[in-house]
Short mmCIF file of N, CA and C in Angstrom, two decimals:
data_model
loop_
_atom_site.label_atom_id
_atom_site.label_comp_id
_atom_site.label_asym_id
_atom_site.label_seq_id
_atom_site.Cartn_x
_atom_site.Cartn_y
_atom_site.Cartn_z
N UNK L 14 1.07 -37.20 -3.73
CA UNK L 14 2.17 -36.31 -3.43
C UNK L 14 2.11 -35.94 -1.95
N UNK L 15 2.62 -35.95 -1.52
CA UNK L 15 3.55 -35.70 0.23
C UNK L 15 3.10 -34.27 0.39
N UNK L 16 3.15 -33.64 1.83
CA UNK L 16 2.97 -32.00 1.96
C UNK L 16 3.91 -31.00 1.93
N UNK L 17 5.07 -32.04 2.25
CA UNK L 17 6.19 -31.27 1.86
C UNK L 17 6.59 -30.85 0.62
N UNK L 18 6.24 -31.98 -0.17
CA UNK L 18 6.48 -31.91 -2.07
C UNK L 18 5.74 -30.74 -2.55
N UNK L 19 4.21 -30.24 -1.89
CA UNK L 19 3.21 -30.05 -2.43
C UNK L 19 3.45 -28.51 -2.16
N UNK L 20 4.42 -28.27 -0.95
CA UNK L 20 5.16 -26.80 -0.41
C UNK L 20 6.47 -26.67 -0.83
N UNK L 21 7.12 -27.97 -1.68
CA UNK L 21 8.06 -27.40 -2.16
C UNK L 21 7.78 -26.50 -3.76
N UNK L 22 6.72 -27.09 -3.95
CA UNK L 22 6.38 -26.49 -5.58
C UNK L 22 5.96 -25.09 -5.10
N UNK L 23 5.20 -25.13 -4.26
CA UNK L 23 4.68 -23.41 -3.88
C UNK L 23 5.57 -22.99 -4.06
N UNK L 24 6.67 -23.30 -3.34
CA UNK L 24 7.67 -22.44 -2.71
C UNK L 24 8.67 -22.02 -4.14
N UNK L 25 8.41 -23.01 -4.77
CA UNK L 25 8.99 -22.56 -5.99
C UNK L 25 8.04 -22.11 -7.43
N UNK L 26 6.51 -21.48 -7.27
CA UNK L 26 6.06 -20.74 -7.92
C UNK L 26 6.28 -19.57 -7.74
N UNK L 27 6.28 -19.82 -6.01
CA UNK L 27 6.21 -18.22 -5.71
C UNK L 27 7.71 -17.77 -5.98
N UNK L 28 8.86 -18.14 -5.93
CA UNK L 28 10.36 -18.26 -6.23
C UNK L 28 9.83 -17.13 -7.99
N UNK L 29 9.38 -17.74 -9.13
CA UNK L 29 8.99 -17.34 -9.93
C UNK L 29 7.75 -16.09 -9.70
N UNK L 30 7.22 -15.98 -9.18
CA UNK L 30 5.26 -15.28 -9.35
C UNK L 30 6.31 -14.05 -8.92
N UNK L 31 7.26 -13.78 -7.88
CA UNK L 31 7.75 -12.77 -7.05
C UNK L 31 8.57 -11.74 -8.29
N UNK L 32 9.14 -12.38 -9.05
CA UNK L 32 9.79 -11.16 -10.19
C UNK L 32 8.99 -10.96 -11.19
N UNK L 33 7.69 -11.50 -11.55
CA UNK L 33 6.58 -11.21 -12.21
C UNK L 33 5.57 -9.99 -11.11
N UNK L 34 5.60 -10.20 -10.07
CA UNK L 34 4.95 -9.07 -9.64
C UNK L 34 5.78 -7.88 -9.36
N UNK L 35 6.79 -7.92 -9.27
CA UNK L 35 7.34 -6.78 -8.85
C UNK L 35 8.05 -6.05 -10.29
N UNK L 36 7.60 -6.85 -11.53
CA UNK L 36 7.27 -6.23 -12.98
C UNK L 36 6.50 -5.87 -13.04
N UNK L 37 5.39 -5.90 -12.66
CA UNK L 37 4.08 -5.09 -12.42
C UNK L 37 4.20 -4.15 -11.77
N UNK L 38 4.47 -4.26 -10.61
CA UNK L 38 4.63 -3.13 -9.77
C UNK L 38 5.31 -1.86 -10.36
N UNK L 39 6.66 -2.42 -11.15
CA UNK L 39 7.31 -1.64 -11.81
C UNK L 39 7.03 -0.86 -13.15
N UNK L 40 5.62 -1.48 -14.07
CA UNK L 40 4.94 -0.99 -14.75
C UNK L 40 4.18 -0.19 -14.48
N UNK L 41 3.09 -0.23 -12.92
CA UNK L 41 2.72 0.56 -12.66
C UNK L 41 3.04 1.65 -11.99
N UNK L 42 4.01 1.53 -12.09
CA UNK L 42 4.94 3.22 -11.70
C UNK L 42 4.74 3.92 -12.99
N UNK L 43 5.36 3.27 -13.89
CA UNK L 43 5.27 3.69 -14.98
C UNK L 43 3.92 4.83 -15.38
N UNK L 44 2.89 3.83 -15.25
CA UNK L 44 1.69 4.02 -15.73
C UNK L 44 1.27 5.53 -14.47
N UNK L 45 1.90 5.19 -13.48
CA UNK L 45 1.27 6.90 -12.58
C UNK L 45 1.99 8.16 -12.67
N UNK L 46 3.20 7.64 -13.35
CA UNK L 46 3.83 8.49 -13.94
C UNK L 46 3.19 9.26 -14.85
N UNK L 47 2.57 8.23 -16.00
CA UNK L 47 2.12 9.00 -17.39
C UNK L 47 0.59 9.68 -16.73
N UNK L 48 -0.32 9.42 -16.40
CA UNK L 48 -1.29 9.65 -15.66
C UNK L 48 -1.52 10.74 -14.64
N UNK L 49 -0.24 10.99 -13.89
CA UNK L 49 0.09 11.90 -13.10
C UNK L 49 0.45 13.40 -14.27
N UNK L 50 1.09 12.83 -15.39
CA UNK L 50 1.37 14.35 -16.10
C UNK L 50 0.59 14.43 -16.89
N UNK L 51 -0.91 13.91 -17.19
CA UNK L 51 -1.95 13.93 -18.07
C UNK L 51 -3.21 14.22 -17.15
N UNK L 52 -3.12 14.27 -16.17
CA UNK L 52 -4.11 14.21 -15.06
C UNK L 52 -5.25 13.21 -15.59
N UNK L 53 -4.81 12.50 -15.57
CA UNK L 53 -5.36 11.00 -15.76
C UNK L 53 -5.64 10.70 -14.40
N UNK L 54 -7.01 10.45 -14.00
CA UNK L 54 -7.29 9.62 -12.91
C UNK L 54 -7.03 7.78 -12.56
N UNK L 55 -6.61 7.70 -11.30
CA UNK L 55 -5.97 6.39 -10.84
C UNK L 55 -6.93 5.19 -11.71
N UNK L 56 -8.13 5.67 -11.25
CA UNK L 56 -8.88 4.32 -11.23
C UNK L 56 -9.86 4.38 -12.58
N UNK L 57 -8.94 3.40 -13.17
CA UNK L 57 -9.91 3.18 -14.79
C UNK L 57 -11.12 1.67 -14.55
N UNK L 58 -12.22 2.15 -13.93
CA UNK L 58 -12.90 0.92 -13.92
C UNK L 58 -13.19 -0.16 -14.67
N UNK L 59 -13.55 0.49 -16.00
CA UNK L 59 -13.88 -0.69 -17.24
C UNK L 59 -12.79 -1.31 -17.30
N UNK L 60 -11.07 -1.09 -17.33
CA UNK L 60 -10.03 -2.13 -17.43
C UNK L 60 -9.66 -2.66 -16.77
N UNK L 61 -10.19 -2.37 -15.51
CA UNK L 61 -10.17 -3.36 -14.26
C UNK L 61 -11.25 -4.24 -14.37
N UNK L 62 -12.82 -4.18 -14.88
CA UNK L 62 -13.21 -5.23 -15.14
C UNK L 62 -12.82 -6.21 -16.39
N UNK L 63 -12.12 -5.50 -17.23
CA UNK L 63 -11.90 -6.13 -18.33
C UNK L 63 -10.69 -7.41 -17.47
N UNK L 64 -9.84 -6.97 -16.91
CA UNK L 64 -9.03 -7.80 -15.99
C UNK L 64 -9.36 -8.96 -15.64
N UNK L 65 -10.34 -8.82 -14.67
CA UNK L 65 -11.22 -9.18 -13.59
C UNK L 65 -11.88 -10.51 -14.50
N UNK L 66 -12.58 -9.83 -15.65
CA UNK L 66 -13.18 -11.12 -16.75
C UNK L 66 -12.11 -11.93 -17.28
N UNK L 67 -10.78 -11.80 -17.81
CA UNK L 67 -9.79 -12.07 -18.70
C UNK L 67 -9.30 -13.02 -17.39
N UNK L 68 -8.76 -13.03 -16.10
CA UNK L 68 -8.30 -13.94 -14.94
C UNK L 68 -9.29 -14.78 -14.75
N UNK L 69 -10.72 -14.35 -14.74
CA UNK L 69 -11.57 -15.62 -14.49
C UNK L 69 -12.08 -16.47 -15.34
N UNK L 70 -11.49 -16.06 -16.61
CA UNK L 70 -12.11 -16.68 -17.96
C UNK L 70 -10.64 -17.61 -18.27
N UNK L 71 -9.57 -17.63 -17.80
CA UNK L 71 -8.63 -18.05 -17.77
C UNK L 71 -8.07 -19.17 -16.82
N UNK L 72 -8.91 -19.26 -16.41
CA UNK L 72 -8.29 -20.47 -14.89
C UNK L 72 -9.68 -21.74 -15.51
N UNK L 73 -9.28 -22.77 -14.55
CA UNK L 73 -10.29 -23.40 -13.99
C UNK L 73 -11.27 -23.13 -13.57
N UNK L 74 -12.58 -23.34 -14.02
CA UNK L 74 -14.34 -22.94 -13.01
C UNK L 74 -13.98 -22.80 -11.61
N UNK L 75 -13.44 -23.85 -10.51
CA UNK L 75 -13.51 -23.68 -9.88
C UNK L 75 -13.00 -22.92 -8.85
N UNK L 76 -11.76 -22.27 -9.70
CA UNK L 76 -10.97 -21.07 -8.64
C UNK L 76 -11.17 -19.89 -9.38
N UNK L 77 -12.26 -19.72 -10.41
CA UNK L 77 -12.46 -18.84 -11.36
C UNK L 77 -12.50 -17.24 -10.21
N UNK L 78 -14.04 -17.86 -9.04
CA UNK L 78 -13.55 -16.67 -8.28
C UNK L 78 -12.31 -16.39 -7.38
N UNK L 79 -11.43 -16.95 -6.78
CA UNK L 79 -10.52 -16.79 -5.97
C UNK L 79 -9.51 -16.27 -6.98
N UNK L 80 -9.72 -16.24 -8.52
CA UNK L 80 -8.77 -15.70 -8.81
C UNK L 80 -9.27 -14.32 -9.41
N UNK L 81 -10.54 -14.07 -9.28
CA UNK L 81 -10.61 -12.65 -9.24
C UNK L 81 -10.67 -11.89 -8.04
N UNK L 82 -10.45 -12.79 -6.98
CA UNK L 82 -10.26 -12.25 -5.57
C UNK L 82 -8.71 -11.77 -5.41
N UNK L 83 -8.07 -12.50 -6.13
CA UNK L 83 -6.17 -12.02 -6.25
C UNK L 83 -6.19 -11.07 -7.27
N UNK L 84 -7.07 -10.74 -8.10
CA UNK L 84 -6.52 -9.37 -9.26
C UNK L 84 -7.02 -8.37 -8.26
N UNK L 85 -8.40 -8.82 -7.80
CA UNK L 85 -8.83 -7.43 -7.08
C UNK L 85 -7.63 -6.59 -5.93
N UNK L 86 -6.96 -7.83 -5.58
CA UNK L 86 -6.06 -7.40 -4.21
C UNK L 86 -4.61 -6.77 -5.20
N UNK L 87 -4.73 -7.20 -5.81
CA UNK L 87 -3.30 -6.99 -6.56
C UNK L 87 -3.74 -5.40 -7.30
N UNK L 88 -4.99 -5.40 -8.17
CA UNK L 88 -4.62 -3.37 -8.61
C UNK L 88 -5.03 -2.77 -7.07
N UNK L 89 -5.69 -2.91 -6.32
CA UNK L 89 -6.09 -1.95 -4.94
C UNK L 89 -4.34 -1.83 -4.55
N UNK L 90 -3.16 -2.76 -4.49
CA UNK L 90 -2.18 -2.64 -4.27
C UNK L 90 -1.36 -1.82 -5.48
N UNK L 91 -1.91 -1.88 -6.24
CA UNK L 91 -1.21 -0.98 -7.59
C UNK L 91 -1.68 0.25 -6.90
N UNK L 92 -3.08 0.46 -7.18
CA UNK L 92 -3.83 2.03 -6.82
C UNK L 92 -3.29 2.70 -5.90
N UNK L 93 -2.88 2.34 -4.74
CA UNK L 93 -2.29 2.29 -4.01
C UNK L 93 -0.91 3.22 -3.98
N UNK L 94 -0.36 1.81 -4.65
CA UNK L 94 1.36 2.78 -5.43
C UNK L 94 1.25 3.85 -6.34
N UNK L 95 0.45 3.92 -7.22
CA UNK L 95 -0.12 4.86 -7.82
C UNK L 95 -0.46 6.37 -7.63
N UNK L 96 -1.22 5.24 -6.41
CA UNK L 96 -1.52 6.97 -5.65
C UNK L 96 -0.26 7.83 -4.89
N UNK L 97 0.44 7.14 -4.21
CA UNK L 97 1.62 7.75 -3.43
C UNK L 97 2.70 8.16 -4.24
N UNK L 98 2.57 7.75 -5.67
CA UNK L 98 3.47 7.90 -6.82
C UNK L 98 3.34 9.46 -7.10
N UNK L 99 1.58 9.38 -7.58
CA UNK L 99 1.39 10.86 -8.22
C UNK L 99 1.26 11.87 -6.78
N UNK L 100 0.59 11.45 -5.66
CA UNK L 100 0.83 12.35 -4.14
C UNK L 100 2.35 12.82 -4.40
N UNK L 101 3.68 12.34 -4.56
CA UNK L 101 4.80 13.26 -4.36
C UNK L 101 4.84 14.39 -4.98
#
């Protein structure tokens, strides 16, 4: 396959991956919402490792870690929203 072919598929996962994350994003509003009126703290560690195991137990061995390197970046970006959610 060609490099162009190989960036046209990116270009069209990410076309897809982009309204799957910003369903997330949109869940986790949700979730600082409920959290914010329960005084529920942001950061639930055990379900972030539970995550963390469930993405790397799910791929291929060999991107097993790089893809717990993308959950990690992806809730710190939730926590994040989260936080500025319940801050208002």
């Amino acid at each position: 396959m060609e490099l162009s072919e190989i960036r046209q598929e990116i270009n069209k996962t990410d076309s897809e991956l982009i309204p799957m994350l910003e369903k997330r994003m949109k869940l986790s509003r949700q979730v600082a919402l409920y959290k914010k009126a329960r005084g529920i703290p942001i950061l639930n560690s055990a379900r972030e490792q539970e995550i963390l195991y469930s993405a790397a137990a799910s791929v291929d061995e060999d991107i097993s870690k790089y893809m717990v390197e993308l959950y990690k970046q992806i809730m710190r970006v939730s926590r994040e929203y989260q936080a500025e959610i319940i801050e208002e």
